[in-house]
Amino acid sequence: MHRVVVTGMGGISALGSDWPTIQANFQAGHNAVCTMREWDKYTELNTRLAAPIKTFTAPSHWTRKQLRSMGRVSQLAVHAAEIALEDAGLLGNIDIADGRMGVACGSSIGSTPDVCAFADMLLNGVTDRLNANSYVRMMPHTTAANVGIFFNLKGRIIPTSSACTSGSQGIGYAFEAIRYGRQAMMLAGGAEELCPSEASVFDALYATSQKNETPELTPRPYDRMRDGLVIGEGGGMLVLESLEHAQARGARIHAEIVGFGSNSDGTHITRPEPATMRIAMEMALADAGLPPSAIGYVNGHGTATEQGDIAETQATHGVFGSRMTISSQKSYLGHTLGACGALESWFSIEMLNSDWYAPTLNLVEVDPLCGELDYLTGNGRVASHEYAMSNNFAFGGVNTSLIFRRWP
């Protein structure tokens, strides 16, 4: 088996597309949530909150031909991949186009404007909004396919369309592909574009925040006074390589991936199950050959929903006890769905390497039903750890856990 390292990282979020900018926002306690007055027309939608990327446009060097097949979600994924490849020193390198590099990437759904175009055909019998690329922009594996085609990659494509675990499954499955010698390099992550339809999904479950006039006060993961999640958008991608491949080309190494666990609850489509969440974390620890005491920090899923917060923290306490430090970056960026696992993996590595860990914003009083843990609040924390865990949990009872090791 091969050791797997991270040699490139890239992302785009509502708080920026580089770590110094994002870290500065974390340290200043700024969140990206705003009131979406354009959603007022959806009169039965309760929430008006989201964390959009307000300034993103496709880079000017992208061609019209390249853009034809990409909706916004694919553009976010490709842009994050481009940043990650440049960070890894591989952008424009012909070696990535010989089959050595593959893609593992996903999103909750393709671009919804194209979904609407097909709906218009079914409902009204008109096809004037459809063209040869409509399905390509809509299809569940649009992010993975577009990343592969944009960079002329000929390795395996692993689509991970699993809602909130799309990004973390992408990284985990890419890790396994390299570990078992099937690929030397992988681009791995996920993306999501903002759409009120996704807010409506959670609205129907009474799971969205309705602090519509005070967006800076929400979401509130793990807090007794939380009132639900906020939808965001973004994209995150990592470049993974076998250690020997990275060392042979003299690559800078950000971190090592040492463990991955993934399973399913097998009980309920939307109600999380603490027992199987715990097993996913234990699987990651076993995969890494580590005891629970080795982990210094857990990057929690932290959606700010009652069932989710309680289940994941009880599971985390069951593995680590009350000593474990935990926080959630969804308090700043909202829930970026298919992107969250990739963005939070990126943040976990950056925090490992900077010896500073971001607190959970708006966490004032921990819900007494949550598991007893060391909830990170206030100004964050300066600490040095060798290992960090990043966890994500999705509809369908999908659980993922990744463990990153700080590179010496």
mmCIF file of C-alpha atoms in Angstrom:
data_model
loop_
_atom_site.group_PDB
_atom_site.id
_atom_site.type_symbol
_atom_site.label_atom_id
_atom_site.label_comp_id
_atom_site.label_asym_id
_atom_site.label_seq_id
_atom_site.Cartn_x
_atom_site.Cartn_y
_atom_site.Cartn_z
ATOM 1 C CA MET A 1 0.000 0.000 0.000
ATOM 2 C CA HIS A 2 1.060 3.564 -0.732
ATOM 3 C CA ARG A 3 1.117 6.505 1.628
ATOM 4 C CA VAL A 4 -1.029 9.375 0.344
ATOM 5 C CA VAL A 5 -0.153 13.056 0.693
ATOM 6 C CA VAL A 6 -1.838 16.356 -0.131
ATOM 7 C CA THR A 7 0.301 18.474 -2.464
ATOM 8 C CA GLY A 8 -2.240 21.042 -3.644
ATOM 9 C CA MET A 9 -5.258 22.772 -2.129
ATOM 10 C CA GLY A 10 -7.752 25.171 -3.641
ATOM 11 C CA GLY A 11 -11.175 26.480 -2.862
ATOM 12 C CA ILE A 12 -13.671 29.228 -3.362
ATOM 13 C CA SER A 13 -16.099 30.284 -0.660
ATOM 14 C CA ALA A 14 -18.248 33.190 0.395
ATOM 15 C CA LEU A 15 -15.380 34.365 2.634
ATOM 16 C CA GLY A 16 -12.648 34.160 0.017
ATOM 17 C CA SER A 17 -10.557 31.808 -2.081
ATOM 18 C CA ASP A 18 -7.258 31.849 -0.179
ATOM 19 C CA TRP A 19 -6.421 30.812 3.356
ATOM 20 C CA PRO A 20 -5.025 34.153 4.647
ATOM 21 C CA THR A 21 -8.283 35.912 3.697
ATOM 22 C CA ILE A 22 -10.485 33.161 5.095
ATOM 23 C CA GLN A 23 -8.455 32.870 8.293
ATOM 24 C CA ALA A 24 -8.657 36.645 8.798
ATOM 25 C CA ASN A 25 -12.452 36.440 8.531
ATOM 26 C CA PHE A 26 -12.514 33.539 10.989
ATOM 27 C CA GLN A 27 -10.348 35.477 13.431
ATOM 28 C CA ALA A 28 -12.488 38.610 13.074
ATOM 29 C CA GLY A 29 -15.694 36.636 13.680
ATOM 30 C CA HIS A 30 -17.216 37.554 10.314
ATOM 31 C CA ASN A 31 -19.764 35.282 8.718
ATOM 32 C CA ALA A 32 -20.958 35.442 5.126
ATOM 33 C CA VAL A 33 -24.671 35.009 5.799
ATOM 34 C CA CYS A 34 -26.995 37.630 4.339
ATOM 35 C CA THR A 35 -30.717 38.208 3.808
ATOM 36 C CA MET A 36 -31.818 37.166 0.308
ATOM 37 C CA ARG A 37 -34.532 39.657 -0.581
ATOM 38 C CA GLU A 38 -34.739 38.159 -4.059
ATOM 39 C CA TRP A 39 -36.257 35.105 -2.367
ATOM 40 C CA ASP A 40 -39.278 37.130 -1.191
ATOM 41 C CA LYS A 41 -41.144 35.972 -4.293
ATOM 42 C CA TYR A 42 -41.166 32.442 -2.869
ATOM 43 C CA THR A 43 -43.952 33.333 -0.480
ATOM 44 C CA GLU A 44 -44.168 29.953 1.243
ATOM 45 C CA LEU A 45 -40.417 29.756 1.862
ATOM 46 C CA ASN A 46 -39.761 30.618 5.504
ATOM 47 C CA THR A 47 -36.040 31.278 5.387
ATOM 48 C CA ARG A 48 -34.518 34.231 3.542
ATOM 49 C CA LEU A 49 -30.960 33.427 4.550
ATOM 50 C CA ALA A 50 -27.985 32.193 2.547
ATOM 51 C CA ALA A 51 -24.222 32.607 2.193
ATOM 52 C CA PRO A 52 -23.664 33.351 -1.512
ATOM 53 C CA ILE A 53 -20.381 33.958 -3.295
ATOM 54 C CA LYS A 54 -21.075 37.475 -4.489
ATOM 55 C CA THR A 55 -18.085 38.144 -6.726
ATOM 56 C CA PHE A 56 -17.444 34.934 -8.656
ATOM 57 C CA THR A 57 -17.183 35.061 -12.435
ATOM 58 C CA ALA A 58 -15.523 32.556 -14.705
ATOM 59 C CA PRO A 59 -11.823 33.393 -15.254
ATOM 60 C CA SER A 60 -11.216 35.376 -18.427
ATOM 61 C CA HIS A 61 -8.837 32.773 -19.875
ATOM 62 C CA TRP A 62 -11.560 30.122 -19.975
ATOM 63 C CA THR A 63 -12.859 29.701 -23.508
ATOM 64 C CA ARG A 64 -16.443 29.832 -24.666
ATOM 65 C CA LYS A 65 -16.161 26.198 -25.715
ATOM 66 C CA GLN A 66 -15.000 25.187 -22.234
ATOM 67 C CA LEU A 67 -17.825 27.104 -20.593
ATOM 68 C CA ARG A 68 -20.611 25.590 -22.706
ATOM 69 C CA SER A 69 -20.726 22.392 -20.668
ATOM 70 C CA MET A 70 -20.330 24.035 -17.265
ATOM 71 C CA GLY A 71 -23.111 25.351 -15.070
ATOM 72 C CA ARG A 72 -22.153 27.333 -11.985
ATOM 73 C CA VAL A 73 -21.528 24.241 -9.855
ATOM 74 C CA SER A 74 -19.005 22.897 -12.363
ATOM 75 C CA GLN A 75 -17.385 26.305 -12.707
ATOM 76 C CA LEU A 76 -16.824 26.390 -8.954
ATOM 77 C CA ALA A 77 -15.328 22.882 -9.017
ATOM 78 C CA VAL A 78 -13.073 23.583 -11.988
ATOM 79 C CA HIS A 79 -11.911 26.896 -10.542
ATOM 80 C CA ALA A 80 -11.038 25.224 -7.228
ATOM 81 C CA ALA A 81 -9.217 22.469 -9.133
ATOM 82 C CA GLU A 82 -7.245 25.045 -11.113
ATOM 83 C CA ILE A 83 -6.119 26.743 -7.899
ATOM 84 C CA ALA A 84 -5.178 23.375 -6.375
ATOM 85 C CA LEU A 85 -3.182 22.287 -9.427
ATOM 86 C CA GLU A 86 -1.318 25.588 -9.466
ATOM 87 C CA ASP A 87 -0.601 25.198 -5.751
ATOM 88 C CA ALA A 88 0.771 21.715 -6.447
ATOM 89 C CA GLY A 89 2.971 22.948 -9.302
ATOM 90 C CA LEU A 90 1.040 20.783 -11.746
ATOM 91 C CA LEU A 91 -1.039 23.289 -13.718
ATOM 92 C CA GLY A 92 -0.139 22.836 -17.377
ATOM 93 C CA ASN A 93 2.080 19.833 -16.613
ATOM 94 C CA ILE A 94 1.641 17.241 -19.355
ATOM 95 C CA ASP A 95 2.270 14.435 -16.868
ATOM 96 C CA ILE A 96 -1.230 14.811 -15.428
ATOM 97 C CA ALA A 97 -2.762 14.012 -18.837
ATOM 98 C CA ASP A 98 -1.178 10.590 -19.327
ATOM 99 C CA GLY A 99 -3.608 8.645 -17.148
ATOM 100 C CA ARG A 100 -1.728 9.061 -13.890
ATOM 101 C CA MET A 101 -4.304 11.529 -12.522
ATOM 102 C CA GLY A 102 -7.996 10.888 -11.983
ATOM 103 C CA VAL A 103 -10.913 12.792 -10.443
ATOM 104 C CA ALA A 104 -13.179 12.050 -7.480
ATOM 105 C CA CYS A 105 -15.681 14.850 -7.090
ATOM 106 C CA GLY A 106 -19.358 15.470 -6.491
ATOM 107 C CA SER A 107 -22.257 17.751 -5.660
ATOM 108 C CA SER A 108 -25.791 17.335 -4.377
ATOM 109 C CA ILE A 109 -27.243 18.088 -7.800
ATOM 110 C CA GLY A 110 -26.213 19.547 -11.128
ATOM 111 C CA SER A 111 -26.987 23.111 -12.130
ATOM 112 C CA THR A 112 -30.613 23.854 -11.328
ATOM 113 C CA PRO A 113 -31.262 26.316 -14.209
ATOM 114 C CA ASP A 114 -30.885 23.316 -16.498
ATOM 115 C CA VAL A 115 -33.157 21.230 -14.280
ATOM 116 C CA CYS A 116 -35.716 24.012 -14.738
ATOM 117 C CA ALA A 117 -35.286 23.900 -18.515
ATOM 118 C CA PHE A 118 -36.180 20.207 -18.575
ATOM 119 C CA ALA A 119 -39.061 20.842 -16.174
ATOM 120 C CA ASP A 120 -40.352 23.481 -18.584
ATOM 121 C CA MET A 121 -40.367 20.850 -21.317
ATOM 122 C CA LEU A 122 -42.283 18.368 -19.165
ATOM 123 C CA LEU A 123 -44.761 20.891 -17.789
ATOM 124 C CA ASN A 124 -45.326 23.128 -20.781
ATOM 125 C CA GLY A 125 -44.152 21.093 -23.757
ATOM 126 C CA VAL A 126 -41.553 23.681 -24.811
ATOM 127 C CA THR A 127 -37.884 23.013 -25.510
ATOM 128 C CA ASP A 128 -36.632 26.492 -26.349
ATOM 129 C CA ARG A 129 -34.450 26.550 -23.204
ATOM 130 C CA LEU A 130 -32.764 23.237 -24.004
ATOM 131 C CA ASN A 131 -29.598 22.696 -26.012
ATOM 132 C CA ALA A 132 -26.975 20.029 -26.549
ATOM 133 C CA ASN A 133 -25.257 20.853 -23.234
ATOM 134 C CA SER A 134 -28.307 21.129 -20.982
ATOM 135 C CA TYR A 135 -28.088 17.585 -19.684
ATOM 136 C CA VAL A 136 -24.304 17.792 -19.279
ATOM 137 C CA ARG A 137 -24.748 20.779 -16.975
ATOM 138 C CA MET A 138 -27.567 19.053 -15.070
ATOM 139 C CA MET A 139 -26.237 15.504 -14.700
ATOM 140 C CA PRO A 140 -25.223 14.313 -11.215
ATOM 141 C CA HIS A 141 -21.593 13.794 -12.245
ATOM 142 C CA THR A 142 -21.251 17.139 -13.982
ATOM 143 C CA THR A 143 -18.510 18.359 -11.614
ATOM 144 C CA ALA A 144 -16.320 15.263 -11.940
ATOM 145 C CA ALA A 145 -16.748 15.056 -15.703
ATOM 146 C CA ASN A 146 -16.057 18.739 -16.297
ATOM 147 C CA VAL A 147 -12.947 18.734 -14.099
ATOM 148 C CA GLY A 148 -11.597 15.743 -15.996
ATOM 149 C CA ILE A 149 -12.323 17.193 -19.412
ATOM 150 C CA PHE A 150 -11.090 20.705 -18.599
ATOM 151 C CA PHE A 151 -7.645 19.397 -17.600
ATOM 152 C CA ASN A 152 -7.548 16.563 -20.155
ATOM 153 C CA LEU A 153 -7.295 13.898 -17.456
ATOM 154 C CA LYS A 154 -7.452 10.260 -18.500
ATOM 155 C CA GLY A 155 -7.467 8.507 -15.144
ATOM 156 C CA ARG A 156 -10.518 7.119 -13.408
ATOM 157 C CA ILE A 157 -13.563 9.295 -12.729
ATOM 158 C CA ILE A 158 -15.311 8.696 -9.392
ATOM 159 C CA PRO A 159 -18.556 10.705 -9.088
ATOM 160 C CA THR A 160 -19.620 11.258 -5.481
ATOM 161 C CA SER A 161 -23.081 12.765 -5.562
ATOM 162 C CA SER A 162 -24.011 12.117 -1.942
ATOM 163 C CA ALA A 163 -25.280 15.481 -0.693
ATOM 164 C CA CYS A 164 -23.319 16.690 2.341
ATOM 165 C CA THR A 165 -20.665 13.955 2.057
ATOM 166 C CA SER A 166 -19.949 14.496 -1.653
ATOM 167 C CA GLY A 167 -16.687 16.324 -0.978
ATOM 168 C CA SER A 168 -15.422 14.092 1.815
ATOM 169 C CA GLN A 169 -16.315 10.899 -0.066
ATOM 170 C CA GLY A 170 -14.472 12.320 -3.060
ATOM 171 C CA ILE A 171 -11.350 12.774 -0.954
ATOM 172 C CA GLY A 172 -11.770 9.398 0.749
ATOM 173 C CA TYR A 173 -12.272 7.429 -2.459
ATOM 174 C CA ALA A 174 -9.365 9.261 -4.112
ATOM 175 C CA PHE A 175 -7.235 8.363 -1.087
ATOM 176 C CA GLU A 176 -8.133 4.705 -1.529
ATOM 177 C CA ALA A 177 -7.478 4.773 -5.285
ATOM 178 C CA ILE A 178 -3.922 5.973 -4.654
ATOM 179 C CA ARG A 179 -3.345 3.869 -1.568
ATOM 180 C CA TYR A 180 -4.087 0.678 -3.463
ATOM 181 C CA GLY A 181 -2.003 1.646 -6.475
ATOM 182 C CA ARG A 182 -4.783 2.370 -8.953
ATOM 183 C CA GLN A 183 -3.736 5.988 -9.505
ATOM 184 C CA ALA A 184 -0.612 8.003 -8.784
ATOM 185 C CA MET A 185 -2.517 11.305 -8.479
ATOM 186 C CA MET A 186 -6.102 12.415 -7.947
ATOM 187 C CA LEU A 187 -8.051 15.650 -7.906
ATOM 188 C CA ALA A 188 -10.603 15.269 -5.130
ATOM 189 C CA GLY A 189 -13.364 17.382 -3.626
ATOM 190 C CA GLY A 190 -16.808 18.798 -4.269
ATOM 191 C CA ALA A 191 -18.862 21.861 -5.099
ATOM 192 C CA GLU A 192 -22.342 23.326 -4.813
ATOM 193 C CA GLU A 193 -24.117 26.290 -6.362
ATOM 194 C CA LEU A 194 -26.664 28.237 -4.356
ATOM 195 C CA CYS A 195 -30.312 27.671 -5.214
ATOM 196 C CA PRO A 196 -33.493 28.461 -3.256
ATOM 197 C CA SER A 197 -34.713 24.958 -4.072
ATOM 198 C CA GLU A 198 -32.037 23.583 -1.723
ATOM 199 C CA ALA A 199 -33.168 25.954 1.020
ATOM 200 C CA SER A 200 -36.705 24.723 0.389
ATOM 201 C CA VAL A 201 -35.632 21.111 0.984
ATOM 202 C CA PHE A 202 -34.609 21.944 4.537
ATOM 203 C CA ASP A 203 -37.460 24.415 4.981
ATOM 204 C CA ALA A 204 -39.905 21.560 4.431
ATOM 205 C CA LEU A 205 -38.154 19.673 7.239
ATOM 206 C CA TYR A 206 -38.445 22.685 9.582
ATOM 207 C CA ALA A 207 -34.643 22.775 9.619
ATOM 208 C CA THR A 208 -33.796 26.252 8.265
ATOM 209 C CA SER A 209 -32.885 29.289 10.298
ATOM 210 C CA GLN A 210 -35.454 32.063 10.206
ATOM 211 C CA LYS A 211 -33.380 34.840 11.749
ATOM 212 C CA ASN A 212 -34.025 36.693 8.503
ATOM 213 C CA GLU A 213 -33.406 40.165 9.914
ATOM 214 C CA THR A 214 -30.268 39.253 11.886
ATOM 215 C CA PRO A 215 -28.166 37.150 9.505
ATOM 216 C CA GLU A 216 -24.997 37.791 11.494
ATOM 217 C CA LEU A 217 -26.440 35.781 14.407
ATOM 218 C CA THR A 218 -26.950 32.534 12.517
ATOM 219 C CA PRO A 219 -26.310 29.651 12.035
ATOM 220 C CA ARG A 220 -25.499 28.606 15.606
ATOM 221 C CA PRO A 221 -24.082 25.053 15.565
ATOM 222 C CA TYR A 222 -24.368 23.215 18.883
ATOM 223 C CA ASP A 223 -26.038 26.207 20.568
ATOM 224 C CA ARG A 224 -29.140 25.812 22.716
ATOM 225 C CA MET A 225 -30.806 28.723 20.884
ATOM 226 C CA ARG A 226 -30.045 27.594 17.328
ATOM 227 C CA ASP A 227 -33.014 27.594 14.981
ATOM 228 C CA GLY A 228 -31.677 25.772 11.932
ATOM 229 C CA LEU A 229 -29.174 25.778 9.110
ATOM 230 C CA VAL A 230 -28.305 28.287 6.407
ATOM 231 C CA ILE A 231 -27.466 27.222 2.842
ATOM 232 C CA GLY A 232 -24.180 28.358 1.290
ATOM 233 C CA GLU A 233 -22.189 27.630 -1.844
ATOM 234 C CA GLY A 234 -18.597 26.975 -2.820
ATOM 235 C CA GLY A 235 -16.072 24.556 -4.185
ATOM 236 C CA GLY A 236 -13.018 22.820 -2.779
ATOM 237 C CA MET A 237 -10.433 20.530 -4.346
ATOM 238 C CA LEU A 238 -7.278 18.790 -3.145
ATOM 239 C CA VAL A 239 -4.451 17.307 -5.185
ATOM 240 C CA LEU A 240 -3.560 13.909 -3.725
ATOM 241 C CA GLU A 241 -0.466 11.911 -4.665
ATOM 242 C CA SER A 242 1.336 8.816 -3.541
ATOM 243 C CA LEU A 243 4.217 9.821 -1.323
ATOM 244 C CA GLU A 244 6.807 8.353 -3.675
ATOM 245 C CA HIS A 245 5.357 10.199 -6.673
ATOM 246 C CA ALA A 246 5.320 13.494 -4.783
ATOM 247 C CA GLN A 247 8.863 13.058 -3.519
ATOM 248 C CA ALA A 248 10.156 12.021 -6.943
ATOM 249 C CA ARG A 249 9.032 15.330 -8.431
ATOM 250 C CA GLY A 250 10.109 17.382 -5.399
ATOM 251 C CA ALA A 251 6.586 18.466 -4.503
ATOM 252 C CA ARG A 252 5.749 20.504 -1.423
ATOM 253 C CA ILE A 253 3.619 18.416 0.916
ATOM 254 C CA HIS A 254 0.851 20.049 2.965
ATOM 255 C CA ALA A 255 -0.300 17.001 4.925
ATOM 256 C CA GLU A 256 -0.760 13.243 4.803
ATOM 257 C CA ILE A 257 -4.121 11.493 4.701
ATOM 258 C CA VAL A 258 -3.851 8.537 7.032
ATOM 259 C CA GLY A 259 -7.410 7.325 7.572
ATOM 260 C CA PHE A 260 -10.855 7.206 6.004
ATOM 261 C CA GLY A 261 -14.070 5.695 7.290
ATOM 262 C CA SER A 262 -17.435 5.615 5.545
ATOM 263 C CA ASN A 263 -20.635 3.728 6.254
ATOM 264 C CA SER A 264 -24.406 4.153 6.310
ATOM 265 C CA ASP A 265 -26.999 4.243 9.047
ATOM 266 C CA GLY A 266 -29.359 1.841 7.322
ATOM 267 C CA THR A 267 -32.279 3.132 9.360
ATOM 268 C CA HIS A 268 -33.784 6.453 8.239
ATOM 269 C CA ILE A 269 -33.351 8.691 5.213
ATOM 270 C CA THR A 270 -33.013 11.973 7.169
ATOM 271 C CA ARG A 271 -32.695 11.118 10.877
ATOM 272 C CA PRO A 272 -29.013 10.640 11.845
ATOM 273 C CA GLU A 273 -27.928 7.662 13.922
ATOM 274 C CA PRO A 274 -25.209 8.268 16.555
ATOM 275 C CA ALA A 275 -24.151 4.610 16.712
ATOM 276 C CA THR A 276 -23.153 4.405 13.046
ATOM 277 C CA MET A 277 -21.632 7.896 13.097
ATOM 278 C CA ARG A 278 -19.394 6.626 15.867
ATOM 279 C CA ILE A 279 -18.493 3.531 13.875
ATOM 280 C CA ALA A 280 -17.428 5.698 10.899
ATOM 281 C CA MET A 281 -14.989 7.579 13.155
ATOM 282 C CA GLU A 282 -13.720 4.324 14.633
ATOM 283 C CA MET A 283 -13.235 2.956 11.109
ATOM 284 C CA ALA A 284 -11.094 5.981 10.219
ATOM 285 C CA LEU A 285 -9.012 5.489 13.365
ATOM 286 C CA ALA A 286 -8.553 1.792 12.614
ATOM 287 C CA ASP A 287 -7.628 2.625 9.017
ATOM 288 C CA ALA A 288 -4.972 5.008 10.310
ATOM 289 C CA GLY A 289 -3.783 2.613 13.015
ATOM 290 C CA LEU A 290 -4.327 5.308 15.649
ATOM 291 C CA PRO A 291 -5.878 5.360 19.118
ATOM 292 C CA PRO A 292 -8.489 8.058 19.826
ATOM 293 C CA SER A 293 -5.954 9.865 22.017
ATOM 294 C CA ALA A 294 -3.844 10.715 18.933
ATOM 295 C CA ILE A 295 -6.461 13.078 17.498
ATOM 296 C CA GLY A 296 -6.090 16.673 18.668
ATOM 297 C CA TYR A 297 -9.051 18.314 16.960
ATOM 298 C CA VAL A 298 -12.310 17.307 15.297
ATOM 299 C CA ASN A 299 -13.751 19.482 12.552
ATOM 300 C CA GLY A 300 -17.426 18.816 13.175
ATOM 301 C CA HIS A 301 -20.230 18.678 10.647
ATOM 302 C CA GLY A 302 -22.109 21.214 12.786
ATOM 303 C CA THR A 303 -25.168 22.016 10.678
ATOM 304 C CA ALA A 304 -27.041 23.829 13.485
ATOM 305 C CA THR A 305 -29.980 21.429 13.269
ATOM 306 C CA GLU A 306 -31.179 19.853 16.492
ATOM 307 C CA GLN A 307 -31.073 16.214 15.444
ATOM 308 C CA GLY A 308 -27.789 16.567 13.574
ATOM 309 C CA ASP A 309 -25.918 18.457 16.287
ATOM 310 C CA ILE A 310 -27.046 16.136 19.059
ATOM 311 C CA ALA A 311 -26.348 12.928 17.156
ATOM 312 C CA GLU A 312 -22.871 13.862 15.934
ATOM 313 C CA THR A 313 -21.691 15.254 19.277
ATOM 314 C CA GLN A 314 -22.948 12.247 21.192
ATOM 315 C CA ALA A 315 -21.126 10.027 18.706
ATOM 316 C CA THR A 316 -17.962 12.123 18.991
ATOM 317 C CA HIS A 317 -18.090 11.975 22.778
ATOM 318 C CA GLY A 318 -18.537 8.218 22.556
ATOM 319 C CA VAL A 319 -15.251 7.922 20.648
ATOM 320 C CA PHE A 320 -13.119 10.589 22.319
ATOM 321 C CA GLY A 321 -14.709 11.511 25.641
ATOM 322 C CA SER A 322 -15.139 15.047 26.903
ATOM 323 C CA ARG A 323 -11.552 16.169 26.174
ATOM 324 C CA MET A 324 -12.029 16.493 22.401
ATOM 325 C CA THR A 325 -11.878 19.976 20.877
ATOM 326 C CA ILE A 326 -14.533 20.530 18.213
ATOM 327 C CA SER A 327 -15.774 23.418 16.083
ATOM 328 C CA SER A 328 -17.739 24.008 12.878
ATOM 329 C CA GLN A 329 -16.951 26.390 10.023
ATOM 330 C CA LYS A 330 -20.555 26.218 8.842
ATOM 331 C CA SER A 331 -21.154 28.970 11.378
ATOM 332 C CA TYR A 332 -19.281 31.276 8.962
ATOM 333 C CA LEU A 333 -20.099 29.862 5.518
ATOM 334 C CA GLY A 334 -23.439 28.203 5.978
ATOM 335 C CA HIS A 335 -23.946 24.642 4.803
ATOM 336 C CA THR A 336 -22.226 24.330 1.421
ATOM 337 C CA LEU A 337 -23.613 20.793 0.937
ATOM 338 C CA GLY A 338 -21.500 19.062 -1.733
ATOM 339 C CA ALA A 339 -18.592 21.415 -1.067
ATOM 340 C CA CYS A 340 -18.476 21.293 2.729
ATOM 341 C CA GLY A 341 -16.394 18.128 3.092
ATOM 342 C CA ALA A 342 -13.728 19.465 0.746
ATOM 343 C CA LEU A 343 -13.669 22.984 2.182
ATOM 344 C CA GLU A 344 -13.540 21.692 5.754
ATOM 345 C CA SER A 345 -10.732 19.275 4.868
ATOM 346 C CA TRP A 346 -8.789 22.197 3.419
ATOM 347 C CA PHE A 347 -9.423 24.261 6.549
ATOM 348 C CA SER A 348 -8.436 21.339 8.794
ATOM 349 C CA ILE A 349 -5.070 21.033 7.071
ATOM 350 C CA GLU A 350 -4.465 24.773 7.192
ATOM 351 C CA MET A 351 -5.315 24.872 10.902
ATOM 352 C CA LEU A 352 -3.013 21.918 11.589
ATOM 353 C CA ASN A 353 -0.192 23.750 9.868
ATOM 354 C CA SER A 354 -0.853 27.170 11.406
ATOM 355 C CA ASP A 355 -1.347 25.991 15.013
ATOM 356 C CA TRP A 356 -4.558 28.005 15.243
ATOM 357 C CA TYR A 357 -8.071 26.558 15.303
ATOM 358 C CA ALA A 358 -11.185 28.555 14.399
ATOM 359 C CA PRO A 359 -14.009 28.707 16.944
ATOM 360 C CA THR A 360 -17.665 28.063 16.243
ATOM 361 C CA LEU A 361 -19.273 31.429 15.626
ATOM 362 C CA ASN A 362 -22.472 32.310 17.539
ATOM 363 C CA LEU A 363 -21.999 29.446 19.998
ATOM 364 C CA VAL A 364 -22.949 31.023 23.341
ATOM 365 C CA GLU A 365 -24.585 28.226 25.346
ATOM 366 C CA VAL A 366 -24.031 24.604 24.367
ATOM 367 C CA ASP A 367 -27.224 22.587 24.071
ATOM 368 C CA PRO A 368 -27.279 20.329 27.166
ATOM 369 C CA LEU A 369 -28.494 17.468 24.957
ATOM 370 C CA CYS A 370 -25.273 17.609 22.927
ATOM 371 C CA GLY A 371 -22.411 15.329 23.871
ATOM 372 C CA GLU A 372 -19.917 16.641 26.417
ATOM 373 C CA LEU A 373 -16.946 17.984 24.428
ATOM 374 C CA ASP A 374 -14.454 20.850 24.423
ATOM 375 C CA TYR A 375 -16.480 23.263 22.271
ATOM 376 C CA LEU A 376 -14.189 25.872 20.754
ATOM 377 C CA THR A 377 -15.577 29.407 21.117
ATOM 378 C CA GLY A 378 -14.360 32.961 21.580
ATOM 379 C CA ASN A 379 -11.120 33.825 19.785
ATOM 380 C CA GLY A 380 -10.240 30.323 18.729
ATOM 381 C CA ARG A 381 -7.221 28.512 20.082
ATOM 382 C CA VAL A 382 -3.492 28.319 19.560
ATOM 383 C CA ALA A 383 -2.493 24.654 19.789
ATOM 384 C CA SER A 384 -0.121 22.217 18.133
ATOM 385 C CA HIS A 385 -1.487 18.844 17.033
ATOM 386 C CA GLU A 386 -0.198 16.074 14.805
ATOM 387 C CA TYR A 387 -3.589 14.718 13.728
ATOM 388 C CA ALA A 388 -6.993 16.222 12.985
ATOM 389 C CA MET A 389 -10.262 14.523 12.021
ATOM 390 C CA SER A 390 -12.914 15.992 9.714
ATOM 391 C CA ASN A 391 -16.433 14.500 9.795
ATOM 392 C CA ASN A 392 -19.460 14.854 7.521
ATOM 393 C CA PHE A 393 -22.904 13.253 7.560
ATOM 394 C CA ALA A 394 -25.512 13.287 4.794
ATOM 395 C CA PHE A 395 -29.123 12.479 3.935
ATOM 396 C CA GLY A 396 -29.459 8.791 3.261
ATOM 397 C CA GLY A 397 -27.535 8.069 6.454
ATOM 398 C CA VAL A 398 -24.147 8.497 4.778
ATOM 399 C CA ASN A 399 -21.285 8.991 7.247
ATOM 400 C CA THR A 400 -17.681 9.933 6.503
ATOM 401 C CA SER A 401 -14.583 10.552 8.591
ATOM 402 C CA LEU A 402 -11.152 11.646 7.362
ATOM 403 C CA ILE A 403 -7.914 11.878 9.355
ATOM 404 C CA PHE A 404 -5.099 14.217 8.337
ATOM 405 C CA ARG A 405 -1.544 14.147 9.654
ATOM 406 C CA ARG A 406 0.572 17.243 9.846
ATOM 407 C CA TRP A 407 3.591 16.826 7.602
ATOM 408 C CA PRO A 408 6.897 16.920 9.483
#
